[in-house]
């Protein structure tokens, strides 16, 4: 993946919309990308795609990739 900077055109890993990067922040050594569609994304360390940031703490970044980490998307209800 090319270097992502403020103003870069990207596809949001959360909603799938074509959008732009509003700003980039460093969160504990990992870049987080806040997009104009109001979603925060991160780069998956395994496949390099822009994906949803699933962190519950604004100071952290947890890339959630459906391809590389499908277990992050399993609902507890699936096991009932």
C-alpha atoms as a printed R data frame, in Angstrom:
   type eleno elety resid chain resno       x       y      z
1  ATOM     1    CA   UNK     A     1   0.000   0.000  0.000
2  ATOM     2    CA   UNK     A     2   1.241   3.474 -0.782
3  ATOM     3    CA   UNK     A     3   1.952   5.900  2.016
4  ATOM     4    CA   UNK     A     4  -1.301   7.333  3.337
5  ATOM     5    CA   UNK     A     5  -1.235  11.009  4.266
6  ATOM     6    CA   UNK     A     6  -3.758  13.746  4.982
7  ATOM     7    CA   UNK     A     7  -5.818  14.308  1.845
8  ATOM     8    CA   UNK     A     8  -5.099  10.849  0.369
9  ATOM     9    CA   UNK     A     9  -8.019   9.260 -1.475
10 ATOM    10    CA   UNK     A    10  -8.902   5.919  0.171
11 ATOM    11    CA   UNK     A    11 -11.710   3.407  0.498
12 ATOM    12    CA   UNK     A    12 -13.010   3.242  4.062
13 ATOM    13    CA   UNK     A    13 -12.465  -0.166  5.631
14 ATOM    14    CA   UNK     A    14 -15.649   0.241  7.643
15 ATOM    15    CA   UNK     A    15 -18.338   1.585  5.278
16 ATOM    16    CA   UNK     A    16 -16.656   0.926  1.912
17 ATOM    17    CA   UNK     A    17 -17.111   4.509  0.673
18 ATOM    18    CA   UNK     A    18 -14.522   6.301 -1.412
19 ATOM    19    CA   UNK     A    19 -13.355   9.144  0.821
20 ATOM    20    CA   UNK     A    20 -10.282  11.094  1.906
21 ATOM    21    CA   UNK     A    21  -8.064  11.078  4.962
22 ATOM    22    CA   UNK     A    22  -8.910  14.008  7.193
23 ATOM    23    CA   UNK     A    23  -5.964  13.523  9.548
24 ATOM    24    CA   UNK     A    24  -3.417  10.925 10.646
25 ATOM    25    CA   UNK     A    25  -2.489  10.354 14.283
26 ATOM    26    CA   UNK     A    26   0.085   8.166 15.969
27 ATOM    27    CA   UNK     A    27  -1.445   5.993 18.656
28 ATOM    28    CA   UNK     A    28   1.136   4.010 20.610
29 ATOM    29    CA   UNK     A    29   3.360   3.633 17.547
30 ATOM    30    CA   UNK     A    30   0.568   2.738 15.114
31 ATOM    31    CA   UNK     A    31  -1.012   5.158 12.626
32 ATOM    32    CA   UNK     A    32  -4.759   5.768 12.827
33 ATOM    33    CA   UNK     A    33  -6.542   7.410  9.897
34 ATOM    34    CA   UNK     A    34  -9.583   9.592 10.569
35 ATOM    35    CA   UNK     A    35 -11.594   9.822  7.370
36 ATOM    36    CA   UNK     A    36 -14.068  12.345  5.990
37 ATOM    37    CA   UNK     A    37 -16.799   9.692  6.324
38 ATOM    38    CA   UNK     A    38 -16.219   9.980 10.114
39 ATOM    39    CA   UNK     A    39 -14.746   6.493 10.537
40 ATOM    40    CA   UNK     A    40 -11.324   5.750 11.991
41 ATOM    41    CA   UNK     A    41  -9.271   3.168 10.113
42 ATOM    42    CA   UNK     A    42  -5.894   1.479 10.453
43 ATOM    43    CA   UNK     A    43  -3.726  -0.606  8.155
44 ATOM    44    CA   UNK     A    44  -3.913  -4.366  8.680
45 ATOM    45    CA   UNK     A    45  -0.378  -5.488  9.551
46 ATOM    46    CA   UNK     A    46  -0.910  -8.806  7.738
47 ATOM    47    CA   UNK     A    47  -2.436  -7.865  4.369
48 ATOM    48    CA   UNK     A    48  -1.774  -4.111  4.263
49 ATOM    49    CA   UNK     A    49  -5.391  -3.095  3.535
50 ATOM    50    CA   UNK     A    50  -7.156  -0.195  5.223
51 ATOM    51    CA   UNK     A    51  -9.556  -1.684  7.779
52 ATOM    52    CA   UNK     A    52 -11.802  -0.681 10.664
53 ATOM    53    CA   UNK     A    53 -10.120   0.375 13.905
54 ATOM    54    CA   UNK     A    54 -11.873  -1.717 16.555
55 ATOM    55    CA   UNK     A    55 -10.208  -0.184 19.601
56 ATOM    56    CA   UNK     A    56 -12.410   0.744 22.522
57 ATOM    57    CA   UNK     A    57  -9.841   3.270 23.770
58 ATOM    58    CA   UNK     A    58  -9.100   6.364 21.654
59 ATOM    59    CA   UNK     A    59  -5.423   6.057 22.603
60 ATOM    60    CA   UNK     A    60  -5.070   2.621 20.994
61 ATOM    61    CA   UNK     A    61  -5.343   1.169 17.500
62 ATOM    62    CA   UNK     A    62  -6.740  -2.325 16.873
63 ATOM    63    CA   UNK     A    63  -6.927  -3.117 13.136
64 ATOM    64    CA   UNK     A    64  -9.947  -5.370 12.494
65 ATOM    65    CA   UNK     A    65  -9.511  -7.191  9.199
66 ATOM    66    CA   UNK     A    66 -12.331  -9.527  8.115
67 ATOM    67    CA   UNK     A    67  -9.909 -11.538  5.947
68 ATOM    68    CA   UNK     A    68  -6.954 -11.898  8.327
69 ATOM    69    CA   UNK     A    69  -8.847 -11.908 11.653
70 ATOM    70    CA   UNK     A    70 -12.385 -13.231 11.004
71 ATOM    71    CA   UNK     A    71 -12.656 -14.275 14.663
72 ATOM    72    CA   UNK     A    72 -12.955 -10.573 15.567
73 ATOM    73    CA   UNK     A    73 -16.339 -10.538 13.791
74 ATOM    74    CA   UNK     A    74 -17.915 -13.630 15.362
75 ATOM    75    CA   UNK     A    75 -20.972 -12.732 17.441
76 ATOM    76    CA   UNK     A    76 -21.609 -14.435 20.765
77 ATOM    77    CA   UNK     A    77 -25.148 -15.064 19.469
78 ATOM    78    CA   UNK     A    78 -23.707 -17.418 16.822
79 ATOM    79    CA   UNK     A    79 -22.922 -19.886 19.587
80 ATOM    80    CA   UNK     A    80 -26.361 -20.008 21.247
